Amino acid sequence: MSALRWGRGAAGLGRVLQSCGRRGLPTEEGTLGVGLGPRRSSSASPHEKDLRKDWGHVELLEVLEARVRQLQAESVSEVTVNKVDVARLPERGGGGGNFQPPRKAQMGAKGAAPQHFGRWAAKLDKEKQTMQKRKQRLEVKLQVRAQRLAQKLPKPLQMEPRLVSGQLADSLRCGAQGTPLEEQLAQALQEAPRKLSLKEEQALADREVEAQLTGQQQTLLAFFECCLLTDHLHLAHHVLVAHHGNPRKQQLLTLAMYNTIMLGWARQGSFKELVYVFIMVKDAGFTPDLLSYAAALQCMGRLDQDARTIQRCLKQMARDRLQLQDLFTVVPLSEEERAALLRAIVKARPTFRPRLRPPPQVNTSTLLREVYAKDGPVSYPKLHLPLKTLQGFFQQQLHMELTASVCVESVEKAVLTKETMHARKTLTNLRVQWEAALHRALQETKASLARQAHEGRPTLYPFLCLLSEHEFVRLLTQTLQALPAQGKSFISVAQELGRRTFSRHMVQKQQLNNQVQALERRYTQYLRLLASDTQVAEPHLPRQYWEALGLPEAPQEKPWPVPVLLQLGRQLAELLVQAVQMPRSPAAPPGSCGLIPVLYHVYSFRSFRQIGILKPHPAFVQLLATAAEPMLTFETVDVPMLCPPRPWTSPHSGAFLLSPTKLMRAVEGTTQHQQLLERCPPAELHGALDTLTQLGNCAWRVNGHVLDLVLELFRDKGCSRLGVPPPPSEAPQPPEGRLPRDTPPARKAELRREMARCLKVAREMHSLRMDALYRLSLAQHLRHRIFWLPHNMDFRGRTYPCPPHFNHLGSDLARALLEFAEGRPLGPHGLDWLKIHLVNLTGLKKHASLRARLAFANEVMEDILDSADQPMAGRKWWMEADEPWQALACCVEIARAVRTPDPATYVSHLPVHQDGSCNGLQHYAALGRDSVGAASVNLMPSDLPQDVYSGVAAQVEAFRRQDAEQGLRVAQALEGFVSRKVVKQTVMTVVYGVTRYGGRLQIERRLRELSDFPQVGGPVASGNLISPPTTGSARGSAPLARLISHTGSAVEWVTPLGIPVIQPYHQEAKFTIRGGIQSITCSKAKDSSQKPNIKKQKNGFPPNFIHSLDSSHMMLTALHCYRKGLTFVSVHDCFWTHAADIAIMNQVCREQFVRLHSQPILQDLSAFLVKRFCSRAGRLRRGAGLPARPCSRPPPSAPSAGNFDLEQVKRSTYFFS
């Protein structure tokens, strides 16, 4: 009986007893008392019927109580029910009640209780015997079934396909009757593809476009590829046959799927199964491609087939207009597969020889001609470390990537108390239990998914076989440890788990394929180019030297599609939710209390959308907080490298030693950028590849002096003014206590707002605190080491370091923690540049000349030295700077230099910056040869730096005065409020695509920050100050982007250095992955398979094009600085080098800007767009399943240029300063 029914019966008994005339005697433990009375023969009222139900419950309670006693004493065959005297129910008409109990109850009242209870005991005893017999019979059945299951062989996987083509089906039947496989293959080769209807042909064409694969097709293809990797080829073949034999499911199959299975059989030398797949290809209406023939010929080469069969295959290839040489140049095969392929071809054509590897291609760009010239002077820099030291660093990095994660000690120290030690011990014991539970759950899940796959359904079974169960369990426990207290969206957890699984699989795959040993040999030779104590025959760029050491690396496995990542991640997340449990009270002894899930799945609303969240149980959060474990775990790709990165040699090879890294970072699942890079001729990417390699080869070290001071503040109470986040204890506390009932609604609403504000601030503080904790912990971990930051780029060519937590692109604090590992003597002018750099960091002399800034630094030398000597106890001059921590680091460097007997010999490690003067406007002015704009952004020589923001403010003020004189009230109200600060942000962002509405909001915010400005006039006043951009290039670029978007294509162009760019703005399309504890709905708005978002394409083109120009300028500067032996890094338009080399870098920077804008950039852009979007060939190339419409009109021609002379940039002191 359920608990609910027991409760109802107990309640009924209570009501009956309450209606009795006198209180009954207390019942004995384990018994039930009942009230008995005379029976009524008349019909009962509804009330009486309810009471009868209650008496029925009483009887049921007697049975249940007897059953309980029976179960408590299983050896006793008879249940004794004690007789208890209870109050008799009132007679009819008395006591306010007119109810008589049932007949059995009356009998019991007349002394028949022993017989009554004896019959119940007999019934219970009989029922017990019956149940025991049933149990015995069931146990026998279960044993028999288990024996049958153990002895039952698995259902054989289906190998022979069911075919649609009658001729091919006859050939298959003849094969079963003894026809040689070679004859079947010959007949399949000669068989024309099955004639399809017009509708089927269109569907087939769509299926051949990989970019148009549905989520179901992507999952199916990934399943087949994964089966090959995990030696489940028979299972993959079985699923393929099942889909091919089902007309509806066959529509999902593509030629790539058949080729995948054929290639697997070819590697195993299984000719029979390969012929089956080849026949299915023809039966499905596909025409075999190069990969199909490569698989067939490779299999023949392994089996030493006769030349006649091979010759037939080669003839059919020729009839299909496929070139034999392309098998060795186009098809991605391993060396062993190429050897087997060549054996087969040579047997049929003994004179055939594949083309030798073509010589390395050379970039022919005019801008890069000097970079790759062999005749000019070259002094490529070498690292300051010997070969043996670098080899040791390589081994450390290799070990770190093979283990896939890094443990770092936290800088947030906990006080070791008895509670802390007990919590840590409890966590250790719980993790042992969790690992065992996850092992069991993973095994059960794999077994279930394997059974489903044997039924012909593609499942996640092969993906769960990619890693060992121990590796999966380690991944899940790390995910649990890193989950924040407020929880994390389920889709984020799933995507992260899927991505980490793929990354670890790629590392293990290279280890199993002996690629690690090959990498070790090649990298050791590569280090001879970089080490300080070795020499090479002739100077090479790192990429060139790496390519000369061996054959290019084979393309890596393609990333799994987003549906597969999410399905796999969801499966793993569900395992975590279901298997991981903990006691309700962790402090209680084991087994003394019930278990609760450590994670629970809840829903929450964010921006009017309901999302699923995985949230840790508060008991687990409290246990973690009490334990305060001292270690943090990071993925290998999230920390800097301990050795120089691998040179970038292709879009799929570079950066980390083993971990896969994208050359062009993009949203997960986006393929359009990678496809553009793959189609691009390799030589055209050399400029970008060499720049990324050079930036990654810069060695870094931690500034220990700054780190100590930051840690002192961090471990105390932080300092928001200096960018050190305070601990959670400093967060504002919401009001406590309960409100009185008569609290006004307005007061309640105010308190709710206050609580929401406190919660928001606390969450923001926690996020900032954790970001600082990661950064400082990594800095402490790397304190006495040298490390490197591998780089990649975004779709515009802007470069970024790959490690996210600790790099030089962060805040002022993050930059101050880093310095060059290799120092350079200051030389005659280095100290002056250090002083100028310090004044630039303070922001006190922005409008002064360099000479005036140097004089100011000398004037405040006492404050500089005091800041270096007593940063926390002195005058604290450095704290007033715009960039305080970098200013402090510079103060310390200056103090050390001036206290050296000869400052010119002091070896400085501090990076010195040169920042562009509103770099976006500099490129606009250079494109249009605009003399007025060039003068305002320091492209022209001048004695003092020109401030474009002050110039714009002066022009706006002049217009305001004119409007005020004409009586415009808004202009009159703005008198005295138009300043540089008000217009700066809008001027800075107008070249990066800010809209009129966005600019108005920016100005409104600045006006509201002024204490004496009338707050009610902000919106109207800001609208009066904003005006659209007036640059000719900006006016023409947005309509151009709109014109292209209306053709059904995203805007594309090629940067001056040859990097292909495509804007990732497309209309949002959602897809849902159903099943599990939550269906996942994802939006797909970043790939070319969707229609372009016209508005975003239009608004994004001007700023993105300018960004691609500033990245080209940075790359040119980096490559030429490297050729001159300089250390160079950048933060977009802010260039860094040693103080001694500032003059050389400034010269290179200006020369390359002039060379870049001396090219016909706008004319080349117009020609590319006409060819790409207005010609028939361009429309055909961009097909990808989307309707390609011709341009309604040709793109507008380039605007007429002004009379500005670019050569003046070379003499401009403040162009970069």
PDB file of N, CA, C and O in Angstrom, residues 665 789-793 799-804 806-810 1130 1132:
ATOM      1  N   ARG A 665      40.136  32.114 -35.213  1.00  0.00           N
ATOM      2  CA  ARG A 665      39.156  31.830 -34.165  1.00  0.00           C
ATOM      3  C   ARG A 665      37.767  32.224 -34.639  1.00  0.00           C
ATOM      4  O   ARG A 665      37.589  33.225 -35.347  1.00  0.00           O
ATOM      5  N   LEU A 789      53.524  32.734 -25.446  1.00  0.00           N
ATOM      6  CA  LEU A 789      52.094  32.916 -25.693  1.00  0.00           C
ATOM      7  C   LEU A 789      51.799  32.674 -27.173  1.00  0.00           C
ATOM      8  O   LEU A 789      52.012  33.567 -28.008  1.00  0.00           O
ATOM      9  N   PRO A 790      51.340  31.476 -27.551  1.00  0.00           N
ATOM     10  CA  PRO A 790      50.980  31.240 -28.969  1.00  0.00           C
ATOM     11  C   PRO A 790      49.832  32.139 -29.385  1.00  0.00           C
ATOM     12  O   PRO A 790      48.968  32.487 -28.566  1.00  0.00           O
ATOM     13  N   HIS A 791      49.824  32.519 -30.657  1.00  0.00           N
ATOM     14  CA  HIS A 791      48.824  33.463 -31.172  1.00  0.00           C
ATOM     15  C   HIS A 791      48.010  32.834 -32.305  1.00  0.00           C
ATOM     16  O   HIS A 791      48.486  31.951 -33.019  1.00  0.00           O
ATOM     17  N   ASN A 792      46.781  33.325 -32.457  1.00  0.00           N
ATOM     18  CA  ASN A 792      46.004  33.110 -33.675  1.00  0.00           C
ATOM     19  C   ASN A 792      45.274  34.412 -33.993  1.00  0.00           C
ATOM     20  O   ASN A 792      45.573  35.445 -33.390  1.00  0.00           O
ATOM     21  N   MET A 793      44.351  34.398 -34.942  1.00  0.00           N
ATOM     22  CA  MET A 793      43.745  35.660 -35.381  1.00  0.00           C
ATOM     23  C   MET A 793      42.245  35.495 -35.546  1.00  0.00           C
ATOM     24  O   MET A 793      41.722  34.374 -35.612  1.00  0.00           O
ATOM     25  N   THR A 799      45.257  39.886 -34.357  1.00  0.00           N
ATOM     26  CA  THR A 799      45.911  38.790 -33.659  1.00  0.00           C
ATOM     27  C   THR A 799      45.595  38.821 -32.161  1.00  0.00           C
ATOM     28  O   THR A 799      45.418  39.893 -31.570  1.00  0.00           O
ATOM     29  N   TYR A 800      45.563  37.614 -31.565  1.00  0.00           N
ATOM     30  CA  TYR A 800      45.256  37.462 -30.148  1.00  0.00           C
ATOM     31  C   TYR A 800      46.080  36.306 -29.581  1.00  0.00           C
ATOM     32  O   TYR A 800      46.285  35.293 -30.258  1.00  0.00           O
ATOM     33  N   PRO A 801      46.527  36.401 -28.332  1.00  0.00           N
ATOM     34  CA  PRO A 801      47.163  35.240 -27.688  1.00  0.00           C
ATOM     35  C   PRO A 801      46.118  34.178 -27.376  1.00  0.00           C
ATOM     36  O   PRO A 801      44.980  34.496 -27.014  1.00  0.00           O
ATOM     37  N   CYS A 802      46.496  32.916 -27.518  1.00  0.00           N
ATOM     38  CA  CYS A 802      45.543  31.817 -27.283  1.00  0.00           C
ATOM     39  C   CYS A 802      45.195  31.625 -25.806  1.00  0.00           C
ATOM     40  O   CYS A 802      44.022  31.427 -25.489  1.00  0.00           O
ATOM     41  N   PRO A 803      46.157  31.628 -24.868  1.00  0.00           N
ATOM     42  CA  PRO A 803      45.781  31.453 -23.450  1.00  0.00           C
ATOM     43  C   PRO A 803      44.919  32.618 -22.972  1.00  0.00           C
ATOM     44  O   PRO A 803      45.327  33.781 -23.083  1.00  0.00           O
ATOM     45  N   PRO A 804      43.737  32.363 -22.429  1.00  0.00           N
ATOM     46  CA  PRO A 804      42.808  33.454 -22.134  1.00  0.00           C
ATOM     47  C   PRO A 804      43.029  34.171 -20.813  1.00  0.00           C
ATOM     48  O   PRO A 804      42.647  35.339 -20.680  1.00  0.00           O
ATOM     49  N   PHE A 806      45.970  34.674 -18.811  1.00  0.00           N
ATOM     50  CA  PHE A 806      47.207  35.381 -18.470  1.00  0.00           C
ATOM     51  C   PHE A 806      47.922  35.745 -19.759  1.00  0.00           C
ATOM     52  O   PHE A 806      48.609  34.916 -20.367  1.00  0.00           O
ATOM     53  N   ASN A 807      47.738  36.994 -20.198  1.00  0.00           N
ATOM     54  CA  ASN A 807      48.377  37.467 -21.418  1.00  0.00           C
ATOM     55  C   ASN A 807      48.494  38.987 -21.371  1.00  0.00           C
ATOM     56  O   ASN A 807      48.050  39.622 -20.423  1.00  0.00           O
ATOM     57  N   HIS A 808      49.093  39.557 -22.396  1.00  0.00           N
ATOM     58  CA  HIS A 808      49.367  40.997 -22.407  1.00  0.00           C
ATOM     59  C   HIS A 808      48.228  41.800 -23.016  1.00  0.00           C
ATOM     60  O   HIS A 808      48.366  43.023 -23.186  1.00  0.00           O
ATOM     61  N   LEU A 809      47.095  41.157 -23.364  1.00  0.00           N
ATOM     62  CA  LEU A 809      45.950  41.891 -23.897  1.00  0.00           C
ATOM     63  C   LEU A 809      44.958  42.279 -22.815  1.00  0.00           C
ATOM     64  O   LEU A 809      43.913  42.826 -23.109  1.00  0.00           O
ATOM     65  N   GLY A 810      45.287  41.997 -21.564  1.00  0.00           N
ATOM     66  CA  GLY A 810      44.340  42.250 -20.493  1.00  0.00           C
ATOM     67  C   GLY A 810      44.373  43.686 -19.998  1.00  0.00           C
ATOM     68  O   GLY A 810      44.728  44.631 -20.710  1.00  0.00           O
ATOM     69  N   SER A1130      52.392  43.188 -30.065  1.00  0.00           N
ATOM     70  CA  SER A1130      51.428  44.276 -30.261  1.00  0.00           C
ATOM     71  C   SER A1130      50.137  43.967 -29.538  1.00  0.00           C
ATOM     72  O   SER A1130      49.808  42.809 -29.285  1.00  0.00           O
ATOM     73  N   HIS A1132      46.994  45.162 -30.949  1.00  0.00           N
ATOM     74  CA  HIS A1132      46.312  45.784 -32.077  1.00  0.00           C
ATOM     75  C   HIS A1132      47.112  46.980 -32.608  1.00  0.00           C
ATOM     76  O   HIS A1132      48.105  46.806 -33.284  1.00  0.00           O
TER      77      HIS A1132
END
